[in-house]
C-alpha cells in the first residue's frame, strides 16, 4: 500500500477535504497536484525536496511542519537525492484544506500562501500538534488531528462567512458559469469588497478561483469518466479553449497527460486518489 486516505470528522466539513497519508516514498515523485483553490498542511519529519511548477518556478519543502502554497498551476514534488531513502521517516501526513480552510484555522490573510510555503509557528505546534506521530496506529493519528483542528476552529470562534456562500453558489448553483459582475449583483458586493474578501480568506481573486476550480472539476470528468467536453456540465467554449487552459495549468496537452495517466500510469493525479490503494 502506497498511501491511505481518511475522511475528516463532520465538524471539519467546511475546513478539511481529506487526510492524505503517504506510506511509500516512491509514490511522491509520480504525483501531479492540480490546483483547486485549496492547499495542504504538511507534517514533515526531515524529508528534503521541493515543489515545482511546469513554468520552472520551484519552492523548497520546509523542514518541520508547514503550510503549503497555493498556485494556479499544477505542482510536482521532487525529492532531494541526498535524502537517506532507506531511513526516511514515514508516514508523511498531508491535510488537504478546502479553499477557506487556512483562514478558518489560522485566522490570517491567505494571500501570503501564493508566495510559497510557510512554517507553522512553534506556539501553534506546541498547543495543537505536539503529540502527532506518537500514536500506535494511523487511525489514532487521524483522530488526534481531527481533535486538534476542531480545537483550532473553536478557538477562532468561526462563523459562516459570506465568501463561503459565494463559493457554494459558484460551484453548485452556477457550475462555474458565472462572472464576477453577476456575483456582485447576487450578493450585493462591490468588486473591490468581493476581491478583497476572496484574497483575504481564500488567497485568490474570484476570477482566479473560478478558473482553477472549474479546470480541476472538468479534468476529473474528462479523465475519470472519459466524457467529451460537450457532455461535461463545466463548459469551455470549444476544444481549442480547453487545450489552452489545460496547457497553461499543467504544461501538458490533454492527449499527452491522458496518455501518461491512463495508458502508461507514469503520472498519478492526486485528486483522483479517492480510495485507498491495494
Tab-separated table of C-alpha atoms in Angstrom:
chain	number	residue	atom	x	y	z
A	1	UNK	CA	0.000	0.000	0.000
A	2	UNK	CA	1.462	3.355	-1.040
A	3	UNK	CA	-0.973	5.703	0.660
A	4	UNK	CA	-4.055	5.946	2.835
A	5	UNK	CA	-6.958	8.383	2.556
A	6	UNK	CA	-9.079	9.337	5.532
A	7	UNK	CA	-12.188	11.471	5.658
A	8	UNK	CA	-12.294	14.282	8.250
A	9	UNK	CA	-14.795	14.360	11.095
A	10	UNK	CA	-18.098	16.029	10.239
A	11	UNK	CA	-17.192	19.024	12.441
A	12	UNK	CA	-14.419	19.852	9.956
A	13	UNK	CA	-16.620	19.612	6.846
A	14	UNK	CA	-16.048	23.287	5.929
A	15	UNK	CA	-12.300	23.173	6.601
A	16	UNK	CA	-10.707	19.837	5.629
A	17	UNK	CA	-11.300	17.948	2.381
A	18	UNK	CA	-9.343	14.839	3.356
A	19	UNK	CA	-6.229	13.449	5.008
A	20	UNK	CA	-3.640	12.010	2.644
A	21	UNK	CA	-1.084	9.730	4.305
A	22	UNK	CA	1.898	8.602	2.220
A	23	UNK	CA	3.361	5.315	3.393
A	24	UNK	CA	5.759	4.651	0.498
A	25	UNK	CA	8.063	7.455	-0.630
A	26	UNK	CA	8.221	6.067	-4.175
A	27	UNK	CA	4.736	7.382	-4.891
A	28	UNK	CA	5.626	11.032	-4.264
A	29	UNK	CA	7.503	11.972	-7.421
A	30	UNK	CA	4.948	10.387	-9.748
A	31	UNK	CA	2.126	12.566	-8.448
A	32	UNK	CA	0.683	15.695	-10.052
A	33	UNK	CA	-1.329	18.021	-7.816
A	34	UNK	CA	-3.923	20.025	-9.741
A	35	UNK	CA	-4.861	23.484	-8.437
A	36	UNK	CA	-8.371	23.624	-6.978
A	37	UNK	CA	-8.259	26.611	-4.629
A	38	UNK	CA	-7.149	24.601	-1.615
A	39	UNK	CA	-3.758	23.741	-0.140
A	40	UNK	CA	-2.112	21.454	2.424
A	41	UNK	CA	-0.834	21.261	5.940
A	42	UNK	CA	2.406	19.288	5.621
A	43	UNK	CA	3.698	17.356	8.617
A	44	UNK	CA	7.263	16.682	7.513
A	45	UNK	CA	9.880	14.984	9.711
A	46	UNK	CA	13.021	15.666	7.734
A	47	UNK	CA	12.324	14.907	4.084
A	48	UNK	CA	14.119	17.310	1.757
A	49	UNK	CA	12.868	18.352	-1.645
A	50	UNK	CA	10.920	20.999	-3.493
A	51	UNK	CA	7.650	21.600	-5.259
A	52	UNK	CA	7.925	22.666	-8.881
A	53	UNK	CA	5.574	24.215	-11.423
A	54	UNK	CA	5.904	23.491	-15.145
A	55	UNK	CA	6.983	27.126	-15.600
A	56	UNK	CA	10.222	26.290	-13.762
A	57	UNK	CA	9.225	28.056	-10.540
A	58	UNK	CA	10.285	25.953	-7.546
A	59	UNK	CA	9.920	26.204	-3.773
A	60	UNK	CA	11.794	24.225	-1.130
A	61	UNK	CA	9.738	21.913	1.053
A	62	UNK	CA	10.212	23.317	4.538
A	63	UNK	CA	11.674	21.173	7.273
A	64	UNK	CA	9.232	20.549	10.081
A	65	UNK	CA	5.523	21.354	9.965
A	66	UNK	CA	4.384	23.808	7.314
A	67	UNK	CA	1.545	25.185	5.228
A	68	UNK	CA	1.741	24.518	1.508
A	69	UNK	CA	1.461	27.265	-1.079
A	70	UNK	CA	-1.493	27.978	-3.330
A	71	UNK	CA	-0.824	28.220	-7.042
A	72	UNK	CA	-2.752	28.496	-10.289
A	73	UNK	CA	-0.541	25.821	-11.869
A	74	UNK	CA	-0.262	22.093	-11.272
A	75	UNK	CA	2.572	21.080	-8.949
A	76	UNK	CA	5.035	18.192	-8.809
A	77	UNK	CA	7.275	17.138	-5.933
A	78	UNK	CA	10.951	16.347	-6.451
A	79	UNK	CA	12.901	14.746	-3.611
A	80	UNK	CA	16.467	15.748	-2.788
A	81	UNK	CA	18.832	12.950	-3.822
A	82	UNK	CA	20.707	13.475	-0.536
A	83	UNK	CA	17.756	12.040	1.391
A	84	UNK	CA	18.511	8.740	3.081
A	85	UNK	CA	15.687	6.854	1.418
A	86	UNK	CA	16.303	3.709	3.483
A	87	UNK	CA	15.715	5.586	6.731
A	88	UNK	CA	13.147	8.117	5.532
A	89	UNK	CA	10.675	8.911	8.334
A	90	UNK	CA	7.296	7.669	7.165
A	91	UNK	CA	4.381	8.115	7.048
A	92	UNK	CA	4.081	11.623	5.623
A	93	UNK	CA	0.776	13.137	6.674
A	94	UNK	CA	-0.822	15.801	4.482
A	95	UNK	CA	-4.055	17.555	5.383
A	96	UNK	CA	-5.843	18.868	2.304
A	97	UNK	CA	-7.649	22.056	3.264
A	98	UNK	CA	-10.678	23.444	1.463
A	99	UNK	CA	-10.179	26.889	-0.121
A	100	UNK	CA	-11.179	28.731	3.062
A	101	UNK	CA	-9.608	26.202	5.447
A	102	UNK	CA	-6.361	28.056	6.110
A	103	UNK	CA	-8.151	31.255	7.070
A	104	UNK	CA	-10.520	29.440	9.416
A	105	UNK	CA	-7.725	27.582	11.188
A	106	UNK	CA	-5.099	30.307	11.408
A	107	UNK	CA	-7.223	33.454	11.010
A	108	UNK	CA	-4.540	35.087	8.871
A	109	UNK	CA	-4.556	36.673	5.431
A	110	UNK	CA	-4.489	33.777	2.946
A	111	UNK	CA	-2.898	35.841	0.163
A	112	UNK	CA	0.521	35.091	1.697
A	113	UNK	CA	0.102	31.478	0.545
A	114	UNK	CA	0.539	32.414	-3.120
A	115	UNK	CA	4.174	33.346	-2.410
A	116	UNK	CA	5.404	29.980	-1.153
A	117	UNK	CA	5.300	27.547	1.748
A	118	UNK	CA	5.268	28.980	5.275
A	119	UNK	CA	6.207	27.361	8.575
A	120	UNK	CA	3.630	26.658	11.242
A	121	UNK	CA	4.589	28.719	14.280
A	122	UNK	CA	6.136	26.871	17.224
A	123	UNK	CA	3.498	28.009	19.701
A	124	UNK	CA	0.762	26.551	17.471
A	125	UNK	CA	2.709	23.289	17.128
A	126	UNK	CA	3.154	23.100	20.909
A	127	UNK	CA	-0.561	23.553	21.570
A	128	UNK	CA	-2.129	21.560	18.742
A	129	UNK	CA	0.385	19.209	17.100
A	130	UNK	CA	2.984	18.268	19.714
A	131	UNK	CA	1.636	14.708	20.078
A	132	UNK	CA	1.457	13.938	16.379
A	133	UNK	CA	3.457	10.853	15.373
A	134	UNK	CA	3.289	9.455	18.907
A	135	UNK	CA	0.303	7.162	18.408
A	136	UNK	CA	0.335	3.455	17.635
A	137	UNK	CA	-1.877	3.480	14.540
A	138	UNK	CA	-2.677	5.780	11.633
A	139	UNK	CA	-6.300	5.825	12.732
A	140	UNK	CA	-5.244	7.247	16.103
A	141	UNK	CA	-3.066	9.854	14.383
A	142	UNK	CA	-6.013	10.976	12.252
A	143	UNK	CA	-8.321	11.117	15.254
A	144	UNK	CA	-5.741	13.269	17.047
A	145	UNK	CA	-5.643	15.638	14.058
A	146	UNK	CA	-9.437	15.744	13.963
A	147	UNK	CA	-9.491	16.858	17.592
A	148	UNK	CA	-6.643	19.344	17.159
A	149	UNK	CA	-8.083	21.030	14.074
A	150	UNK	CA	-11.515	21.187	15.700
A	151	UNK	CA	-9.941	22.938	18.704
A	152	UNK	CA	-8.260	25.460	16.372
A	153	UNK	CA	-11.596	26.131	14.696
A	154	UNK	CA	-13.329	26.666	18.049
A	155	UNK	CA	-10.524	28.914	19.310
A	156	UNK	CA	-11.081	31.266	16.364
A	157	UNK	CA	-14.820	31.426	17.090
A	158	UNK	CA	-15.520	30.862	13.403
A	159	UNK	CA	-18.890	31.609	11.881
A	160	UNK	CA	-20.264	31.011	8.394
A	161	UNK	CA	-18.584	33.609	6.166
A	162	UNK	CA	-20.294	35.282	3.234
A	163	UNK	CA	-17.453	34.122	0.981
A	164	UNK	CA	-18.476	30.528	1.730
A	165	UNK	CA	-21.917	31.272	0.336
A	166	UNK	CA	-20.373	32.775	-2.791
A	167	UNK	CA	-18.144	29.724	-3.316
A	168	UNK	CA	-21.134	27.418	-2.869
A	169	UNK	CA	-23.074	29.466	-5.431
A	170	UNK	CA	-20.190	29.353	-7.913
A	171	UNK	CA	-19.932	25.566	-7.689
A	172	UNK	CA	-23.432	24.265	-7.036
A	173	UNK	CA	-25.721	26.922	-8.474
A	174	UNK	CA	-23.773	28.254	-11.440
A	175	UNK	CA	-21.464	25.271	-12.116
A	176	UNK	CA	-18.663	27.810	-12.654
A	177	UNK	CA	-20.551	29.527	-15.473
A	178	UNK	CA	-20.778	32.901	-13.745
A	179	UNK	CA	-18.971	36.219	-13.956
A	180	UNK	CA	-17.696	38.357	-11.103
A	181	UNK	CA	-20.240	41.009	-12.146
A	182	UNK	CA	-23.102	38.531	-11.765
A	183	UNK	CA	-21.837	37.502	-8.340
A	184	UNK	CA	-21.635	41.155	-7.307
A	185	UNK	CA	-25.330	41.588	-8.091
A	186	UNK	CA	-26.316	38.300	-6.487
A	187	UNK	CA	-24.603	39.048	-3.177
A	188	UNK	CA	-24.756	42.861	-3.213
A	189	UNK	CA	-20.972	43.227	-3.117
A	190	UNK	CA	-18.812	45.819	-4.832
A	191	UNK	CA	-15.983	44.382	-6.923
A	192	UNK	CA	-13.405	45.874	-4.565
A	193	UNK	CA	-15.022	44.337	-1.481
A	194	UNK	CA	-15.525	40.925	-3.097
A	195	UNK	CA	-11.946	40.722	-4.351
A	196	UNK	CA	-10.577	41.887	-1.003
A	197	UNK	CA	-12.576	39.248	0.876
A	198	UNK	CA	-11.588	36.468	-1.552
A	199	UNK	CA	-7.896	37.348	-1.318
A	200	UNK	CA	-8.061	37.558	2.469
A	201	UNK	CA	-9.936	34.310	3.106
A	202	UNK	CA	-9.033	32.170	0.067
A	203	UNK	CA	-5.873	33.792	-1.268
A	204	UNK	CA	-7.161	34.068	-4.853
A	205	UNK	CA	-9.352	36.564	-6.663
A	206	UNK	CA	-12.878	35.344	-7.503
A	207	UNK	CA	-11.902	35.117	-11.164
A	208	UNK	CA	-8.793	33.031	-10.436
A	209	UNK	CA	-10.713	30.770	-8.076
A	210	UNK	CA	-13.340	30.055	-10.740
A	211	UNK	CA	-10.576	29.465	-13.312
A	212	UNK	CA	-8.649	26.819	-11.337
A	213	UNK	CA	-11.605	25.138	-9.620
A	214	UNK	CA	-13.505	24.799	-12.898
A	215	UNK	CA	-10.474	23.265	-14.595
A	216	UNK	CA	-9.974	20.709	-11.827
A	217	UNK	CA	-13.614	19.608	-11.971
A	218	UNK	CA	-13.516	19.421	-15.772
A	219	UNK	CA	-10.283	17.438	-15.830
A	220	UNK	CA	-11.648	14.808	-13.443
A	221	UNK	CA	-14.779	14.357	-15.564
A	222	UNK	CA	-12.637	14.253	-18.713
A	223	UNK	CA	-10.247	11.576	-17.428
A	224	UNK	CA	-12.148	9.552	-14.827
A	225	UNK	CA	-15.420	9.313	-16.723
A	226	UNK	CA	-13.930	9.601	-20.245
A	227	UNK	CA	-16.501	12.252	-21.135
A	228	UNK	CA	-16.246	14.558	-24.105
A	229	UNK	CA	-16.204	18.285	-23.447
A	230	UNK	CA	-19.686	18.775	-24.865
A	231	UNK	CA	-21.026	16.284	-22.308
A	232	UNK	CA	-19.441	17.976	-19.279
A	233	UNK	CA	-21.502	20.462	-17.264
A	234	UNK	CA	-18.453	22.662	-16.664
A	235	UNK	CA	-18.245	24.123	-20.147
A	236	UNK	CA	-15.469	25.574	-22.262
A	237	UNK	CA	-16.259	27.368	-25.498
A	238	UNK	CA	-14.528	24.722	-27.623
A	239	UNK	CA	-11.700	22.188	-27.649
A	240	UNK	CA	-9.136	24.841	-28.542
A	241	UNK	CA	-10.103	26.899	-25.481
A	242	UNK	CA	-9.852	23.847	-23.225
A	243	UNK	CA	-6.471	22.920	-24.718
A	244	UNK	CA	-5.097	26.398	-23.991
A	245	UNK	CA	-6.295	26.300	-20.377
A	246	UNK	CA	-5.021	22.725	-19.989
A	247	UNK	CA	-1.566	23.634	-21.289
A	248	UNK	CA	-1.418	26.771	-19.156
A	249	UNK	CA	-2.221	24.935	-15.920
A	250	UNK	CA	-0.456	21.588	-16.399
A	251	UNK	CA	2.213	22.142	-19.036
A	252	UNK	CA	0.783	19.177	-20.980
A	253	UNK	CA	-1.694	18.870	-23.815
A	254	UNK	CA	-4.835	16.899	-22.861
A	255	UNK	CA	-3.803	13.917	-25.007
A	256	UNK	CA	-0.282	13.848	-23.516
A	257	UNK	CA	-1.475	13.833	-19.926
A	258	UNK	CA	-4.325	11.426	-20.644
A	259	UNK	CA	-1.779	9.025	-22.152
A	260	UNK	CA	0.605	9.330	-19.189
A	261	UNK	CA	-2.172	8.931	-16.622
A	262	UNK	CA	-4.492	6.339	-18.189
A	263	UNK	CA	-2.394	4.321	-20.615
A	264	UNK	CA	1.087	4.327	-19.088
A	265	UNK	CA	0.346	5.147	-15.428
A	266	UNK	CA	3.521	7.280	-15.383
A	267	UNK	CA	1.703	10.120	-13.621
A	268	UNK	CA	-0.783	9.836	-10.781
A	269	UNK	CA	-3.248	12.679	-10.289
A	270	UNK	CA	-3.660	13.498	-6.616
A	271	UNK	CA	-7.322	14.470	-6.987
A	272	UNK	CA	-8.076	11.025	-8.454
A	273	UNK	CA	-6.954	9.355	-5.209
A	274	UNK	CA	-10.388	8.836	-3.722
A	275	UNK	CA	-9.911	5.336	-2.318
A	276	UNK	CA	-7.068	3.539	-0.630
A	277	UNK	CA	-4.583	1.707	-2.841
A	278	UNK	CA	-4.347	-2.052	-2.651
